[in-house]
PDB file of N, CA and C in Angstrom:
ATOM      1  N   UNK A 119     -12.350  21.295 -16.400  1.00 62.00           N
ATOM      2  CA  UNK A 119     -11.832  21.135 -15.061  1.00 62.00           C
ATOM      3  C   UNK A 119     -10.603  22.017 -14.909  1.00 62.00           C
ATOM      4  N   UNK A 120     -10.481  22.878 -13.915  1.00 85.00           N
ATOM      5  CA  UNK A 120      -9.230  23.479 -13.484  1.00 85.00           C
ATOM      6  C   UNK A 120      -8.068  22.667 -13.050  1.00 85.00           C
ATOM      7  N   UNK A 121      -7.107  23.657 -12.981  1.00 83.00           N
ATOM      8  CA  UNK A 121      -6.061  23.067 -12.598  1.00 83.00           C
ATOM      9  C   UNK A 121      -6.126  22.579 -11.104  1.00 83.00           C
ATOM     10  N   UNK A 122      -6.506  23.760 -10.186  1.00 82.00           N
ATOM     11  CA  UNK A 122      -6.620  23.576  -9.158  1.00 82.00           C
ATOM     12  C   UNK A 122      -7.487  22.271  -8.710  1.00 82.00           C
ATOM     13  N   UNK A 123      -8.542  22.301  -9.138  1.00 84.00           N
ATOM     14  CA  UNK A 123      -9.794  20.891  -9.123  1.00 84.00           C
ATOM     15  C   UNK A 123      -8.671  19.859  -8.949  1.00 84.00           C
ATOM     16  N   UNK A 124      -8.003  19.828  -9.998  1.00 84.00           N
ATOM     17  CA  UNK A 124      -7.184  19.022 -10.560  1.00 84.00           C
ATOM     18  C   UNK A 124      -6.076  18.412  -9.135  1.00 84.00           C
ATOM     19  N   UNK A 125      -5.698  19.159  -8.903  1.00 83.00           N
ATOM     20  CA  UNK A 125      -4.234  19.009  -7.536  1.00 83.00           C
ATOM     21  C   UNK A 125      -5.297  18.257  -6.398  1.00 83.00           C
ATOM     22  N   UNK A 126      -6.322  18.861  -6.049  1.00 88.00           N
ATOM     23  CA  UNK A 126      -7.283  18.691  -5.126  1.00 88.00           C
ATOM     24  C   UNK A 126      -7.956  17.511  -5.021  1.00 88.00           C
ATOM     25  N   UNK A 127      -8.138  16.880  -6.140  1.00 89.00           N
ATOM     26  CA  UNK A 127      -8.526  15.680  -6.667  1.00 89.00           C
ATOM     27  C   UNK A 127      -7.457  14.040  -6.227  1.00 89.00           C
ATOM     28  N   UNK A 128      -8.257  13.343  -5.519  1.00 88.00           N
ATOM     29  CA  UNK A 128      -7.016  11.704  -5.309  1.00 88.00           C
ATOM     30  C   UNK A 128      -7.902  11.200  -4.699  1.00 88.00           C
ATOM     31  N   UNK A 129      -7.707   9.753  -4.986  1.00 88.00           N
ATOM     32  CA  UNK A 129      -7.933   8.499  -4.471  1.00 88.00           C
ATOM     33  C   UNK A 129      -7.581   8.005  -3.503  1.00 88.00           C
ATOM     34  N   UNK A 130      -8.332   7.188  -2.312  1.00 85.00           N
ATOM     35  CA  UNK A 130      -8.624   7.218  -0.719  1.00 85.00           C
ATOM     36  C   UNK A 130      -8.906   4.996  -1.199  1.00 85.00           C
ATOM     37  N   UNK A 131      -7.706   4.448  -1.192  1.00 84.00           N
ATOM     38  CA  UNK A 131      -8.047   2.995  -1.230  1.00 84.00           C
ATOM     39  C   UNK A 131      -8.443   2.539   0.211  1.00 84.00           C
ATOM     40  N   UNK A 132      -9.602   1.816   0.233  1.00 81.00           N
ATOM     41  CA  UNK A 132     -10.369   1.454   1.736  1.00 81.00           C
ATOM     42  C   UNK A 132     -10.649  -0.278   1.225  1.00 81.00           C
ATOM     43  N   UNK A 133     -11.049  -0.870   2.528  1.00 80.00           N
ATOM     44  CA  UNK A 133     -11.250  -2.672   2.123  1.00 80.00           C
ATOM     45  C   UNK A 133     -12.815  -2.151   2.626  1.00 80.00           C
ATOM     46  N   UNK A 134     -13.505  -3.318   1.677  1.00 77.00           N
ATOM     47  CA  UNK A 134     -15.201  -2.962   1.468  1.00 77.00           C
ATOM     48  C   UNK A 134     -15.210  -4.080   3.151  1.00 77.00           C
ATOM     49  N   UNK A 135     -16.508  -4.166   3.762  1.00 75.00           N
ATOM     50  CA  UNK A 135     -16.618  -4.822   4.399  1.00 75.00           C
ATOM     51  C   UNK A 135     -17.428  -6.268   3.797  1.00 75.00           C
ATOM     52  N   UNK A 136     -17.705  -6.141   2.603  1.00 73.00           N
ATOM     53  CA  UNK A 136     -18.772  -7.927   2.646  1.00 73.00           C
ATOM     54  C   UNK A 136     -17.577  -8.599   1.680  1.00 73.00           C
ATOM     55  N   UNK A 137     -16.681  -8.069   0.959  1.00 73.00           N
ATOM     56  CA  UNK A 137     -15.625  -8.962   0.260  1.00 73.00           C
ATOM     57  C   UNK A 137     -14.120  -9.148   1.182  1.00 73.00           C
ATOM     58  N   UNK A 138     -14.083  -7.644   1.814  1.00 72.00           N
ATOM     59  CA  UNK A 138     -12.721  -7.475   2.527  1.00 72.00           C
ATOM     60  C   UNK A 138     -11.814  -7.285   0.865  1.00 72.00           C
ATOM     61  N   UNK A 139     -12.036  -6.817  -0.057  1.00 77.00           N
ATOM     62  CA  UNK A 139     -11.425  -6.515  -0.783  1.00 77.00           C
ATOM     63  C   UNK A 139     -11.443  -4.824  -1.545  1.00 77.00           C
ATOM     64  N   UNK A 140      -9.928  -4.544  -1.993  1.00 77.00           N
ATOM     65  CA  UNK A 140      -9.694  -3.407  -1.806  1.00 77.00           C
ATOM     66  C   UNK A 140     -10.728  -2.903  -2.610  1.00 77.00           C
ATOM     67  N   UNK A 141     -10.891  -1.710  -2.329  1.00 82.00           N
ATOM     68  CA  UNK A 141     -11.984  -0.720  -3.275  1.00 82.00           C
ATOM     69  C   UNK A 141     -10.991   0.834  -3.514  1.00 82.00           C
ATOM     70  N   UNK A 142     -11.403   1.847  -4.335  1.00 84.00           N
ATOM     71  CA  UNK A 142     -10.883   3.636  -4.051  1.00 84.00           C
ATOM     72  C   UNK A 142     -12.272   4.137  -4.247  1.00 84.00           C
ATOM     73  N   UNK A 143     -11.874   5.409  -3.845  1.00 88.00           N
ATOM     74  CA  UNK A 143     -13.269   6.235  -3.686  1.00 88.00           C
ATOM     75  C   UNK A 143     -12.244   7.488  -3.808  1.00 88.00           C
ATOM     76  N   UNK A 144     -13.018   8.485  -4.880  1.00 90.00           N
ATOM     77  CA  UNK A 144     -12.660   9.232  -5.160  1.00 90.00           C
ATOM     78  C   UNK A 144     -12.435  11.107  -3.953  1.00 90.00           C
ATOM     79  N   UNK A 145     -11.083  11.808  -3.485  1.00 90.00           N
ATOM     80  CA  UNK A 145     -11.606  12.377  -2.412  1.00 90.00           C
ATOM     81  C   UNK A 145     -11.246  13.850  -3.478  1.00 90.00           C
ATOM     82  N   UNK A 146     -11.617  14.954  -2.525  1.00 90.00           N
ATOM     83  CA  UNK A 146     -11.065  16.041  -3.048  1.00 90.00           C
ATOM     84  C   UNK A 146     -10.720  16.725  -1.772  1.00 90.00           C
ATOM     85  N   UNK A 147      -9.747  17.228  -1.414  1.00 88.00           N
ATOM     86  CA  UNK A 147      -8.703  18.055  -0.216  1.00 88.00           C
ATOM     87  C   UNK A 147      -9.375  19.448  -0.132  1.00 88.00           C
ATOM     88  N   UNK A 148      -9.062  20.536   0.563  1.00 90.00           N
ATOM     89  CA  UNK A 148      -9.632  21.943   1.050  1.00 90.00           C
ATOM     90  C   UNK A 148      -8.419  22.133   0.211  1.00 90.00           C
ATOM     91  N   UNK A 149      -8.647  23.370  -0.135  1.00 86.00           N
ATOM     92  CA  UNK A 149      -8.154  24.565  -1.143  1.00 86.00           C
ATOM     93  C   UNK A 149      -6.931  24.721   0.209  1.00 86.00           C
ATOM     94  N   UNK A 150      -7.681  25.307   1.130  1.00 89.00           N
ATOM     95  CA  UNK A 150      -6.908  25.960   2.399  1.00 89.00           C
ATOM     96  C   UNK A 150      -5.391  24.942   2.748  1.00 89.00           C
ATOM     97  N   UNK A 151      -5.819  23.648   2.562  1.00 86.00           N
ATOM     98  CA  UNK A 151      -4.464  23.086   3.250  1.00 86.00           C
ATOM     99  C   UNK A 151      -3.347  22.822   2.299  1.00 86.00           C
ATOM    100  N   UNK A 152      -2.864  23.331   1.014  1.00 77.00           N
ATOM    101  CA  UNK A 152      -2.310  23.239   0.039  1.00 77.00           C
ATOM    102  C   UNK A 152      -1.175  24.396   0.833  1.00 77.00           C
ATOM    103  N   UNK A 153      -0.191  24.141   0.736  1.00 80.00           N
ATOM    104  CA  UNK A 153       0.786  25.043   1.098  1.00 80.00           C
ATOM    105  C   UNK A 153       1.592  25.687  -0.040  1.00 80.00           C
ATOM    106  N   UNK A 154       2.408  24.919  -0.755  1.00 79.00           N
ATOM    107  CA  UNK A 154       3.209  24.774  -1.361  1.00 79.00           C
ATOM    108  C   UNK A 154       2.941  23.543  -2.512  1.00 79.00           C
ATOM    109  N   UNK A 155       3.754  23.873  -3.595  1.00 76.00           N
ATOM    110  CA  UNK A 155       3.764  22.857  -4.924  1.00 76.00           C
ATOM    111  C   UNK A 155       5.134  21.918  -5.132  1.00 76.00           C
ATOM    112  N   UNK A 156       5.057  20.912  -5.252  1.00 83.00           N
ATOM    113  CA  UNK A 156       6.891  20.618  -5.750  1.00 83.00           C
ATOM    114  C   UNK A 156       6.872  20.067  -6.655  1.00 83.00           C
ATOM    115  N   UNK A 157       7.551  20.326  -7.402  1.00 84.00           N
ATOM    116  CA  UNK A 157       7.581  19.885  -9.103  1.00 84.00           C
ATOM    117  C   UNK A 157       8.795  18.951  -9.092  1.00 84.00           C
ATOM    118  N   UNK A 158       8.477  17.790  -9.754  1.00 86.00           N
ATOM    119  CA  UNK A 158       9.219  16.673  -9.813  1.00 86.00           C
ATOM    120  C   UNK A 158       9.589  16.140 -10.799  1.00 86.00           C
ATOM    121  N   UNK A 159      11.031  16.695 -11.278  1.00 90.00           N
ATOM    122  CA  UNK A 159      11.437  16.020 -12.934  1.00 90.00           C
ATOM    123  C   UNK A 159      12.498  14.601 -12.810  1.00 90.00           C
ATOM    124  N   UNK A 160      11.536  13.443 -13.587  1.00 89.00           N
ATOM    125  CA  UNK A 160      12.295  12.577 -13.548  1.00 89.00           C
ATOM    126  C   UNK A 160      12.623  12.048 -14.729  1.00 89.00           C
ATOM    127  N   UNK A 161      14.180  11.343 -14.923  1.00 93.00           N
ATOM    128  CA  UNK A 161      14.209  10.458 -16.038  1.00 93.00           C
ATOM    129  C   UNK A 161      13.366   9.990 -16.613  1.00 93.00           C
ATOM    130  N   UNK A 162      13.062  10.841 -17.968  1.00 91.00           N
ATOM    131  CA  UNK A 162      11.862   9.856 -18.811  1.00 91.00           C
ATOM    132  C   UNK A 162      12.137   8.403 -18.640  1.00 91.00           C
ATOM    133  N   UNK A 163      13.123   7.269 -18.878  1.00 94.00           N
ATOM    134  CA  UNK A 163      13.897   6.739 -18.719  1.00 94.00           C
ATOM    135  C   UNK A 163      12.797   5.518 -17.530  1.00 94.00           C
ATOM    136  N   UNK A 164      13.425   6.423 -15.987  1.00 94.00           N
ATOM    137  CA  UNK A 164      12.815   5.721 -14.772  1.00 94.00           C
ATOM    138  C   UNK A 164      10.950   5.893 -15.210  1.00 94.00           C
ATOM    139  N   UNK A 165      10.916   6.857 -15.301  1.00 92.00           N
ATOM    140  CA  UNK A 165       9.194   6.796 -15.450  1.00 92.00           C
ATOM    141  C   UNK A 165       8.791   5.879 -16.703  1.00 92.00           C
ATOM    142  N   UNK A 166       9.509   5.389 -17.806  1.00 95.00           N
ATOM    143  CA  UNK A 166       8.808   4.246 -18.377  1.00 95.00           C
ATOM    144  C   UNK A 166       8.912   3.305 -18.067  1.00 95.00           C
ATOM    145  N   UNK A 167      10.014   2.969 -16.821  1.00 96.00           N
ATOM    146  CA  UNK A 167      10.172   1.555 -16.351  1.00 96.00           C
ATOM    147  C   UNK A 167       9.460   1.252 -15.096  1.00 96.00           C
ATOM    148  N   UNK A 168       9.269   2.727 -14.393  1.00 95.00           N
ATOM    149  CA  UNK A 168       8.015   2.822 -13.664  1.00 95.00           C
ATOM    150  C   UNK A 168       6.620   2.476 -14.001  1.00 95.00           C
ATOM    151  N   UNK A 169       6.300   2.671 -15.338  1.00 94.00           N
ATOM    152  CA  UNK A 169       5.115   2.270 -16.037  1.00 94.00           C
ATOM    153  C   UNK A 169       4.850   0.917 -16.140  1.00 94.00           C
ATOM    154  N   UNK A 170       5.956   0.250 -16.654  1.00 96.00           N
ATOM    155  CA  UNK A 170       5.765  -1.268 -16.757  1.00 96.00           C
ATOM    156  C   UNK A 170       6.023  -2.183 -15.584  1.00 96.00           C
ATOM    157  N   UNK A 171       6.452  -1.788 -14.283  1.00 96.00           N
ATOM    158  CA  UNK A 171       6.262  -2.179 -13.596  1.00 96.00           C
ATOM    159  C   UNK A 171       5.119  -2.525 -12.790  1.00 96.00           C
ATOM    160  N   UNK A 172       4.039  -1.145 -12.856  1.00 94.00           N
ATOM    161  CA  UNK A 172       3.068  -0.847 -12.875  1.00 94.00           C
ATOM    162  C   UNK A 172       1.998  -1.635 -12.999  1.00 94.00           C
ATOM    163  N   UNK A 173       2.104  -2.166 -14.861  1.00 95.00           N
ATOM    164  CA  UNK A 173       1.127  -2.678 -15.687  1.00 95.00           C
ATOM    165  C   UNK A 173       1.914  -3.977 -15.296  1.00 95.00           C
ATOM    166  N   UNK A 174       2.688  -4.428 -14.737  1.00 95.00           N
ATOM    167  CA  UNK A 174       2.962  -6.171 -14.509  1.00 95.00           C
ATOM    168  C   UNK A 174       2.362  -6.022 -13.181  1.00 95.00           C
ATOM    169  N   UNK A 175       2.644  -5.480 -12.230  1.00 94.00           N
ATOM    170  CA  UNK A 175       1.462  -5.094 -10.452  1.00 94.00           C
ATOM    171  C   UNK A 175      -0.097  -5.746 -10.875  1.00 94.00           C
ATOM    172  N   UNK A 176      -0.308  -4.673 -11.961  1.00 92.00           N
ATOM    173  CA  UNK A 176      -1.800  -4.725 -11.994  1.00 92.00           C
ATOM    174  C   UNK A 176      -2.552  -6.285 -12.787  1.00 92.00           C
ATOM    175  N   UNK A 177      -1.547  -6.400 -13.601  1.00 94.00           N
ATOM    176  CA  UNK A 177      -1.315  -7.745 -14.647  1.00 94.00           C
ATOM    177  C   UNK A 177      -1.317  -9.187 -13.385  1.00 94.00           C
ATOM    178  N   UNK A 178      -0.643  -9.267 -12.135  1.00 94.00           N
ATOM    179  CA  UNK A 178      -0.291  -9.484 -11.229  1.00 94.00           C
ATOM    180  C   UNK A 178      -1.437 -10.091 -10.372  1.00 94.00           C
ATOM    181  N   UNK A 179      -2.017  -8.913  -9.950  1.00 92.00           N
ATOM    182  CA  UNK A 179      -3.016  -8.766  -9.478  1.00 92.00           C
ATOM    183  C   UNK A 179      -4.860  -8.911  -9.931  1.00 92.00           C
ATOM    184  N   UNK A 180      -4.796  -9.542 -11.356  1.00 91.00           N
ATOM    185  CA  UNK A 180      -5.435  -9.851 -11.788  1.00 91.00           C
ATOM    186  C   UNK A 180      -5.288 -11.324 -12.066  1.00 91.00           C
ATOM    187  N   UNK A 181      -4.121 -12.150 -11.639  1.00 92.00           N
ATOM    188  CA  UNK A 181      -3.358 -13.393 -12.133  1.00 92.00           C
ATOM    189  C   UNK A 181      -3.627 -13.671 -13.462  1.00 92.00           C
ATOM    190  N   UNK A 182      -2.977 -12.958 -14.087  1.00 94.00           N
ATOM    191  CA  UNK A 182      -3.040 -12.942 -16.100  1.00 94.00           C
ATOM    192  C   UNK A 182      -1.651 -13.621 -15.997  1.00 94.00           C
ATOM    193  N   UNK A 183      -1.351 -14.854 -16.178  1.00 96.00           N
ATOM    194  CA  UNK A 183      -0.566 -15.959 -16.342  1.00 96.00           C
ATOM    195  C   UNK A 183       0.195 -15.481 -17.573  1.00 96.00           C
ATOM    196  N   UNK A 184      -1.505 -15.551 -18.678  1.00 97.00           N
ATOM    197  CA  UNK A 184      -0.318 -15.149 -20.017  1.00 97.00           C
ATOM    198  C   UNK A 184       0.043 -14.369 -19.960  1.00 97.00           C
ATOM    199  N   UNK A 185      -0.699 -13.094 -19.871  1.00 96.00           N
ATOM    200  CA  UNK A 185       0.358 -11.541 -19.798  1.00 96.00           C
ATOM    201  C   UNK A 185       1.720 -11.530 -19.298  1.00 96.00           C
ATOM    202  N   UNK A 186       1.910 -12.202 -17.820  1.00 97.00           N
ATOM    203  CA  UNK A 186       2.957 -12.198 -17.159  1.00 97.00           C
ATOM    204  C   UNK A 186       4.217 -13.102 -17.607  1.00 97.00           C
ATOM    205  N   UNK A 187       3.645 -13.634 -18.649  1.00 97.00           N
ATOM    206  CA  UNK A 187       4.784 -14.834 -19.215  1.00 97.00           C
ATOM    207  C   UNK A 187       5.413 -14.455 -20.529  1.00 97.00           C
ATOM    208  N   UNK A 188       4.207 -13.685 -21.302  1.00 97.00           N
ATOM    209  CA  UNK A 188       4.797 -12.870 -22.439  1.00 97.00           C
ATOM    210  C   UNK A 188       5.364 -11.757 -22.245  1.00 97.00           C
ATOM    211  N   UNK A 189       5.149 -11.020 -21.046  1.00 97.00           N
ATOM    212  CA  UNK A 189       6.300  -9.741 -21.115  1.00 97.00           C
ATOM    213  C   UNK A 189       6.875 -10.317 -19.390  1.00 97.00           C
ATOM    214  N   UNK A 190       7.866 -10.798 -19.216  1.00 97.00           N
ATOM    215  CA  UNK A 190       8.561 -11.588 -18.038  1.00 97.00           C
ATOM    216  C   UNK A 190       9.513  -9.704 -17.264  1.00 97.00           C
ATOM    217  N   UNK A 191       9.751 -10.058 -16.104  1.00 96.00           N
ATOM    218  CA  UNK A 191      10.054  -9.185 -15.410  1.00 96.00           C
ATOM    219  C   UNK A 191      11.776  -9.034 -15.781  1.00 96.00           C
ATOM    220  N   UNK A 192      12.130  -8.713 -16.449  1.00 97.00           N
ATOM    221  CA  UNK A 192      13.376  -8.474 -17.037  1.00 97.00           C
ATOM    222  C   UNK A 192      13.931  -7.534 -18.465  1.00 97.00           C
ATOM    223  N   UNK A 193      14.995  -7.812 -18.836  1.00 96.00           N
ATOM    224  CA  UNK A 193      15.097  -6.802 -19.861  1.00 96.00           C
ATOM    225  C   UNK A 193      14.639  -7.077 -21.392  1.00 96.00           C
ATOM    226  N   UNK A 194      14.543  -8.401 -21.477  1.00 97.00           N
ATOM    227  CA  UNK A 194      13.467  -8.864 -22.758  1.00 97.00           C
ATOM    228  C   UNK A 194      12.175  -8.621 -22.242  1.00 97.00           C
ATOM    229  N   UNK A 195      11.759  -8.941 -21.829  1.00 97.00           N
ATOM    230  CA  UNK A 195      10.398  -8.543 -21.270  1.00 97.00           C
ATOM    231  C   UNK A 195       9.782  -6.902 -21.472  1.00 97.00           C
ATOM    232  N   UNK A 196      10.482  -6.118 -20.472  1.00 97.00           N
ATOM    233  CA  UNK A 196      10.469  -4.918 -20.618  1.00 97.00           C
ATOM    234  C   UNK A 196      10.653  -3.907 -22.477  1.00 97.00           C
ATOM    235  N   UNK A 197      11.356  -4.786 -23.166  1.00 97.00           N
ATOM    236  CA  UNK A 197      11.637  -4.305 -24.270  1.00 97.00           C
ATOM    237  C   UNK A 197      10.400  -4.669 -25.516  1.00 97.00           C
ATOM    238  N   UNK A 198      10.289  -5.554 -24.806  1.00 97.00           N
ATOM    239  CA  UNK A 198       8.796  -6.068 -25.701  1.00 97.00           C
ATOM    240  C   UNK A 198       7.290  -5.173 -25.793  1.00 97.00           C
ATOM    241  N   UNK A 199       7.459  -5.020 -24.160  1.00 97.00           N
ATOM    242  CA  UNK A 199       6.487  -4.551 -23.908  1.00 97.00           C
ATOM    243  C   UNK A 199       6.300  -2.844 -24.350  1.00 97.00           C
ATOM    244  N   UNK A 200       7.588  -2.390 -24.530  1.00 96.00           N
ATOM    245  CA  UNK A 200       8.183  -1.086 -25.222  1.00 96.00           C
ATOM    246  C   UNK A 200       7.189  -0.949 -26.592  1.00 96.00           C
ATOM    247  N   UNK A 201       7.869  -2.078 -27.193  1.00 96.00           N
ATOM    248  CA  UNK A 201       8.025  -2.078 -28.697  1.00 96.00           C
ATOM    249  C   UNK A 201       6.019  -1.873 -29.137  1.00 96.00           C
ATOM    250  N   UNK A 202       5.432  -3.186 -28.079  1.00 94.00           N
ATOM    251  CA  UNK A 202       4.085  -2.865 -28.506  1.00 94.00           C
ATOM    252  C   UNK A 202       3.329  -1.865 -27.949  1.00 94.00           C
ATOM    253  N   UNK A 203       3.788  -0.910 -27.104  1.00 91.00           N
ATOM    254  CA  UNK A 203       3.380   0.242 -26.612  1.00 91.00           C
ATOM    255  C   UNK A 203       3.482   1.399 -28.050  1.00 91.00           C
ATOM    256  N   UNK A 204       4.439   1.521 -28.419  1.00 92.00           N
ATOM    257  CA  UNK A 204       4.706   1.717 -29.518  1.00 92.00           C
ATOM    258  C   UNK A 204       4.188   1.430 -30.588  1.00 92.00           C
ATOM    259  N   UNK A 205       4.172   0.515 -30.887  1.00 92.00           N
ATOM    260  CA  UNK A 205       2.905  -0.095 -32.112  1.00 92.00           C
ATOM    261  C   UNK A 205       1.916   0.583 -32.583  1.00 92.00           C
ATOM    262  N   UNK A 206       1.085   0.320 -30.694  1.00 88.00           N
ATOM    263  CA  UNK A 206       0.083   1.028 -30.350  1.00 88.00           C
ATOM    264  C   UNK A 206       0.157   2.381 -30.933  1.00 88.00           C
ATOM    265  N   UNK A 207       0.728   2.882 -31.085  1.00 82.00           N
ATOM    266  CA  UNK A 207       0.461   4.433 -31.007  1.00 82.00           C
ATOM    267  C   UNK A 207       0.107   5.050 -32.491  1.00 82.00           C
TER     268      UNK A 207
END
């Protein structure tokens, strides 16, 4: 896959009509309407706390009780969830 494919490429979230619940469907944009690029450097920092915010949304949104109780929305929480990210690896 190119790069370009790549930029061109995103997700279009729509509500289905027989659940009324959210769905994405994958879109791809015209080459032509791309103007410009902006490159965006952020605190590694904010983007891992962006991450786990993320994975508690989605954790959330699945109502995972335990998940949400073993890594709690705070700074123990967040550090935990560090450590076994880490593990992981």
């Amino acid at each position: 896959r190119s790069f370009l494919q790549g930029c061109l490429k995103s997700k279009r979230g729509f509500f289905t009509n027989k659940t009324g619940a959210m769905d994405r469907q994958s879109v791809w944009y015209h080459h032509k309407l791309v103007k410009k690029a902006v490159h965006i450097i952020r605190n590694p920092m904010d983007n891992t706390v962006a991450r786990f915010h993320l994975e508690r949304k989605r954790y959330t949104a699945k109502n995972d009780v335990k998940w949400l109780i073993e890594y709690p929305n705070n700074q123990d929480g967040f550090y935990k969830w560090c450590k076994e990210i880490d593990a992981s690896r």
